[in-house]
Amino acid sequence: QQIFDMLENLRQNKPVKPPALQFSGGEPTIRKDLPELIMKAKELGFHHVEVNTNGLRLAKDPEFAKTLVDAGLSTIYLQFDGLTSDVYKFTRGADLLDIKMKAIENCRKAGLSLVLVVTLVKGVNDHQIGDIIRFAKDNFDIVRCVNVQPVSICGRIAQNEREKMRITIPDFMGKVEEQESSRKRSGRSSKYVDLR
């Protein structure tokens, strides 16, 4: 009820009611009432409703994606740091590549679109950004876009370690241009497997 009240309060915003909503966390997919919350958001007039997720439940439970679609979910905002296992071992502490691919496959089967959300870390996955964009393009039937978020380092970490991982938006833009130019010059194909 507290969340319902928050949604109702948000829809009272004036002069313009917000048209979009994202459920974030923590991890929203661990909530048993997530479909009910999505339905309530749609009922209140949020036209676009997203769920921000690591994809674990989507990968393990193919029916869950269908449940979210039936509830009215618009899009999955999927944590997606790269196309190789080593990236996930660094960014998430475990090899999640197969889980990410299975989550994407299950979204495709359910007809649920998604946004690939990359936490970009210098020296870890910045060399893959071109391939990630091409992966998104080649899976455009369900991938709406790629959202890149430069890593935000907080907590206890030495200054020199922090500087090694820091990447800026201009750095990202330069990497995209550099990797696309390099690929075109070499005639190289991408290093991933198309899921279709």
mmCIF file of C-alpha atoms in Angstrom:
data_model
loop_
_atom_site.group_PDB
_atom_site.id
_atom_site.type_symbol
_atom_site.label_atom_id
_atom_site.label_comp_id
_atom_site.label_asym_id
_atom_site.label_seq_id
_atom_site.Cartn_x
_atom_site.Cartn_y
_atom_site.Cartn_z
ATOM 1 C CA GLN A 1 0.000 0.000 0.000
ATOM 2 C CA GLN A 2 2.871 2.366 0.741
ATOM 3 C CA ILE A 3 4.192 1.866 -2.811
ATOM 4 C CA PHE A 4 0.698 2.360 -4.254
ATOM 5 C CA ASP A 5 0.478 5.634 -2.306
ATOM 6 C CA MET A 6 3.862 6.730 -3.675
ATOM 7 C CA LEU A 7 2.767 5.968 -7.244
ATOM 8 C CA GLU A 8 -0.493 7.877 -6.758
ATOM 9 C CA ASN A 9 1.385 10.835 -5.288
ATOM 10 C CA LEU A 10 3.801 10.888 -8.228
ATOM 11 C CA ARG A 11 0.925 10.895 -10.724
ATOM 12 C CA GLN A 12 -0.456 14.008 -9.016
ATOM 13 C CA ASN A 13 2.596 15.979 -10.181
ATOM 14 C CA LYS A 14 1.627 19.319 -11.769
ATOM 15 C CA PRO A 15 1.576 20.837 -14.291
ATOM 16 C CA VAL A 16 2.638 17.628 -16.124
ATOM 17 C CA LYS A 17 2.065 14.114 -14.830
ATOM 18 C CA PRO A 18 5.143 11.909 -15.357
ATOM 19 C CA PRO A 19 4.513 9.452 -18.206
ATOM 20 C CA ALA A 20 7.263 6.951 -17.335
ATOM 21 C CA LEU A 21 8.366 4.956 -14.304
ATOM 22 C CA GLN A 22 11.269 2.638 -13.521
ATOM 23 C CA PHE A 23 11.245 0.098 -10.716
ATOM 24 C CA SER A 24 14.800 -0.179 -9.462
ATOM 25 C CA GLY A 25 16.443 -1.547 -6.375
ATOM 26 C CA GLY A 26 18.189 -3.481 -4.993
ATOM 27 C CA GLU A 27 16.708 -6.060 -7.329
ATOM 28 C CA PRO A 28 12.990 -5.570 -8.053
ATOM 29 C CA THR A 29 12.479 -9.076 -9.473
ATOM 30 C CA ILE A 30 12.830 -10.646 -6.024
ATOM 31 C CA ARG A 31 9.526 -9.012 -5.026
ATOM 32 C CA LYS A 32 6.572 -11.386 -5.264
ATOM 33 C CA ASP A 33 4.248 -8.434 -5.834
ATOM 34 C CA LEU A 34 6.168 -6.928 -8.782
ATOM 35 C CA PRO A 35 3.471 -7.836 -11.356
ATOM 36 C CA GLU A 36 0.855 -6.225 -9.102
ATOM 37 C CA LEU A 37 2.971 -3.055 -8.814
ATOM 38 C CA ILE A 38 3.372 -2.898 -12.604
ATOM 39 C CA MET A 39 -0.387 -3.298 -13.091
ATOM 40 C CA LYS A 40 -1.050 -0.512 -10.580
ATOM 41 C CA ALA A 41 1.421 1.803 -12.349
ATOM 42 C CA LYS A 42 -0.293 1.173 -15.692
ATOM 43 C CA GLU A 43 -3.727 1.661 -14.116
ATOM 44 C CA LEU A 44 -2.601 5.043 -12.750
ATOM 45 C CA GLY A 45 -1.534 6.176 -16.222
ATOM 46 C CA PHE A 46 2.202 5.542 -16.457
ATOM 47 C CA HIS A 47 2.506 4.784 -20.174
ATOM 48 C CA HIS A 48 6.028 3.412 -19.991
ATOM 49 C CA VAL A 49 7.021 1.123 -17.106
ATOM 50 C CA GLU A 50 10.535 -0.365 -16.850
ATOM 51 C CA VAL A 51 12.179 -2.793 -14.458
ATOM 52 C CA ASN A 52 15.902 -2.381 -13.728
ATOM 53 C CA THR A 53 17.349 -5.880 -13.240
ATOM 54 C CA ASN A 54 20.450 -8.047 -13.226
ATOM 55 C CA GLY A 55 18.471 -10.625 -15.252
ATOM 56 C CA LEU A 56 19.021 -13.608 -12.926
ATOM 57 C CA ARG A 57 15.339 -14.388 -12.441
ATOM 58 C CA LEU A 58 14.556 -13.762 -16.115
ATOM 59 C CA ALA A 59 17.241 -16.293 -17.066
ATOM 60 C CA LYS A 60 16.091 -18.952 -14.575
ATOM 61 C CA ASP A 61 12.327 -18.593 -15.060
ATOM 62 C CA PRO A 62 11.173 -18.227 -18.700
ATOM 63 C CA GLU A 63 7.557 -17.769 -17.565
ATOM 64 C CA PHE A 64 8.490 -14.750 -15.460
ATOM 65 C CA ALA A 65 9.096 -12.571 -18.532
ATOM 66 C CA LYS A 66 5.626 -13.498 -19.827
ATOM 67 C CA THR A 67 4.118 -12.646 -16.423
ATOM 68 C CA LEU A 68 5.704 -9.188 -16.601
ATOM 69 C CA VAL A 69 4.404 -8.636 -20.149
ATOM 70 C CA ASP A 70 0.897 -9.666 -19.055
ATOM 71 C CA ALA A 71 1.139 -7.195 -16.151
ATOM 72 C CA GLY A 72 1.853 -4.390 -18.646
ATOM 73 C CA LEU A 73 5.632 -3.982 -18.416
ATOM 74 C CA SER A 74 7.103 -1.957 -21.281
ATOM 75 C CA THR A 75 10.834 -2.693 -21.063
ATOM 76 C CA ILE A 76 13.560 -4.490 -19.116
ATOM 77 C CA TYR A 77 16.541 -2.294 -18.179
ATOM 78 C CA LEU A 78 19.158 -5.082 -18.191
ATOM 79 C CA GLN A 79 22.552 -4.819 -16.512
ATOM 80 C CA PHE A 80 24.865 -5.850 -19.401
ATOM 81 C CA ASP A 81 28.571 -5.114 -18.964
ATOM 82 C CA GLY A 82 30.074 -7.006 -21.887
ATOM 83 C CA LEU A 83 30.300 -9.970 -24.209
ATOM 84 C CA THR A 84 32.935 -12.074 -22.433
ATOM 85 C CA SER A 85 33.069 -13.889 -19.104
ATOM 86 C CA ASP A 86 36.127 -12.024 -17.803
ATOM 87 C CA VAL A 87 34.225 -8.720 -17.784
ATOM 88 C CA TYR A 88 31.535 -10.075 -15.448
ATOM 89 C CA LYS A 89 34.096 -11.728 -13.205
ATOM 90 C CA PHE A 90 35.624 -8.280 -12.671
ATOM 91 C CA THR A 91 32.480 -6.130 -12.524
ATOM 92 C CA ARG A 92 30.116 -8.534 -10.743
ATOM 93 C CA GLY A 93 32.408 -11.119 -9.129
ATOM 94 C CA ALA A 94 30.988 -14.044 -11.160
ATOM 95 C CA ASP A 95 30.741 -15.296 -14.732
ATOM 96 C CA LEU A 96 27.254 -14.089 -15.699
ATOM 97 C CA LEU A 97 27.588 -14.107 -19.496
ATOM 98 C CA ASP A 98 25.405 -17.188 -20.067
ATOM 99 C CA ILE A 99 22.814 -15.809 -17.645
ATOM 100 C CA LYS A 100 22.658 -12.504 -19.543
ATOM 101 C CA MET A 101 22.230 -14.324 -22.866
ATOM 102 C CA LYS A 102 19.521 -16.580 -21.428
ATOM 103 C CA ALA A 103 17.687 -13.557 -19.984
ATOM 104 C CA ILE A 104 17.764 -11.914 -23.430
ATOM 105 C CA GLU A 105 16.510 -15.116 -25.065
ATOM 106 C CA ASN A 106 13.640 -15.411 -22.565
ATOM 107 C CA CYS A 107 12.683 -11.755 -23.118
ATOM 108 C CA ARG A 108 12.653 -12.384 -26.859
ATOM 109 C CA LYS A 109 10.344 -15.398 -26.446
ATOM 110 C CA ALA A 110 7.984 -13.340 -24.274
ATOM 111 C CA GLY A 111 8.017 -10.350 -26.644
ATOM 112 C CA LEU A 112 9.569 -8.112 -23.985
ATOM 113 C CA SER A 113 11.900 -5.343 -25.164
ATOM 114 C CA LEU A 114 15.034 -4.382 -23.270
ATOM 115 C CA VAL A 115 17.718 -1.777 -22.832
ATOM 116 C CA LEU A 116 21.313 -2.995 -22.426
ATOM 117 C CA VAL A 117 22.883 -1.084 -19.531
ATOM 118 C CA VAL A 118 26.676 -1.061 -19.517
ATOM 119 C CA THR A 119 28.716 -0.058 -16.489
ATOM 120 C CA LEU A 120 31.855 1.051 -18.327
ATOM 121 C CA VAL A 121 35.213 0.508 -16.594
ATOM 122 C CA LYS A 122 38.471 1.647 -18.147
ATOM 123 C CA GLY A 123 40.715 -1.301 -18.943
ATOM 124 C CA VAL A 124 37.961 -3.820 -18.223
ATOM 125 C CA ASN A 125 35.252 -3.494 -20.864
ATOM 126 C CA ASP A 126 35.910 -0.248 -22.719
ATOM 127 C CA HIS A 127 37.495 -2.249 -25.558
ATOM 128 C CA GLN A 128 34.136 -4.021 -26.098
ATOM 129 C CA ILE A 129 31.855 -1.027 -26.479
ATOM 130 C CA GLY A 130 31.836 -1.245 -30.290
ATOM 131 C CA ASP A 131 30.937 -4.935 -30.164
ATOM 132 C CA ILE A 132 28.200 -4.255 -27.601
ATOM 133 C CA ILE A 133 26.652 -1.629 -29.865
ATOM 134 C CA ARG A 134 26.819 -4.015 -32.838
ATOM 135 C CA PHE A 135 25.311 -6.780 -30.676
ATOM 136 C CA ALA A 136 22.424 -4.438 -29.844
ATOM 137 C CA LYS A 137 21.977 -3.545 -33.513
ATOM 138 C CA ASP A 138 21.967 -7.193 -34.559
ATOM 139 C CA ASN A 139 19.321 -7.916 -31.908
ATOM 140 C CA PHE A 140 17.224 -4.839 -32.637
ATOM 141 C CA ASP A 141 14.044 -6.909 -32.621
ATOM 142 C CA ILE A 142 14.080 -6.610 -28.820
ATOM 143 C CA VAL A 143 16.975 -4.299 -27.901
ATOM 144 C CA ARG A 144 15.717 -0.702 -27.800
ATOM 145 C CA CYS A 145 19.077 0.918 -27.036
ATOM 146 C CA VAL A 146 22.355 0.761 -25.141
ATOM 147 C CA ASN A 147 22.710 2.923 -22.040
ATOM 148 C CA VAL A 148 26.321 3.459 -20.969
ATOM 149 C CA GLN A 149 27.096 4.487 -17.400
ATOM 150 C CA PRO A 150 30.748 5.230 -16.566
ATOM 151 C CA VAL A 151 31.698 3.427 -13.375
ATOM 152 C CA SER A 152 31.121 5.344 -10.164
ATOM 153 C CA ILE A 153 33.753 4.250 -7.686
ATOM 154 C CA CYS A 154 32.993 4.759 -4.031
ATOM 155 C CA GLY A 155 34.099 3.287 -0.765
ATOM 156 C CA ARG A 156 37.640 2.520 0.265
ATOM 157 C CA ILE A 157 39.860 2.339 -2.767
ATOM 158 C CA ALA A 158 43.338 3.707 -3.319
ATOM 159 C CA GLN A 159 43.587 6.824 -5.495
ATOM 160 C CA ASN A 160 45.851 5.108 -8.050
ATOM 161 C CA GLU A 161 43.378 2.173 -8.423
ATOM 162 C CA ARG A 162 40.479 4.587 -8.823
ATOM 163 C CA GLU A 163 42.319 6.484 -11.550
ATOM 164 C CA LYS A 164 43.027 3.266 -13.481
ATOM 165 C CA MET A 165 39.277 2.498 -13.746
ATOM 166 C CA ARG A 166 37.911 6.019 -14.220
ATOM 167 C CA ILE A 167 36.394 6.729 -17.628
ATOM 168 C CA THR A 168 34.538 9.824 -18.810
ATOM 169 C CA ILE A 169 31.799 10.397 -21.368
ATOM 170 C CA PRO A 170 34.322 11.931 -23.835
ATOM 171 C CA ASP A 171 36.530 8.827 -23.301
ATOM 172 C CA PHE A 172 33.531 6.638 -24.141
ATOM 173 C CA MET A 173 32.729 8.621 -27.284
ATOM 174 C CA GLY A 174 36.346 8.358 -28.404
ATOM 175 C CA LYS A 175 36.306 4.579 -27.863
ATOM 176 C CA VAL A 176 33.166 4.189 -29.989
ATOM 177 C CA GLU A 177 34.681 6.185 -32.834
ATOM 178 C CA GLU A 178 38.040 4.407 -32.571
ATOM 179 C CA GLN A 179 36.553 0.895 -32.470
ATOM 180 C CA GLU A 180 34.133 1.499 -35.325
ATOM 181 C CA SER A 181 36.880 3.004 -37.504
ATOM 182 C CA SER A 182 39.213 0.116 -36.695
ATOM 183 C CA ARG A 183 36.564 -2.479 -37.518
ATOM 184 C CA LYS A 184 35.761 -0.834 -40.855
ATOM 185 C CA ARG A 185 39.446 -0.591 -41.831
ATOM 186 C CA SER A 186 40.172 -4.210 -40.983
ATOM 187 C CA GLY A 187 36.908 -5.661 -42.291
ATOM 188 C CA ARG A 188 36.669 -7.529 -38.989
ATOM 189 C CA SER A 189 33.411 -9.132 -37.947
ATOM 190 C CA SER A 190 32.128 -8.957 -34.387
ATOM 191 C CA LYS A 191 33.252 -11.443 -31.723
ATOM 192 C CA TYR A 192 29.864 -12.586 -30.461
ATOM 193 C CA VAL A 193 27.245 -15.136 -31.365
ATOM 194 C CA ASP A 194 23.911 -13.888 -32.683
ATOM 195 C CA LEU A 195 21.156 -15.309 -30.466
ATOM 196 C CA ARG A 196 18.603 -15.764 -33.231
#
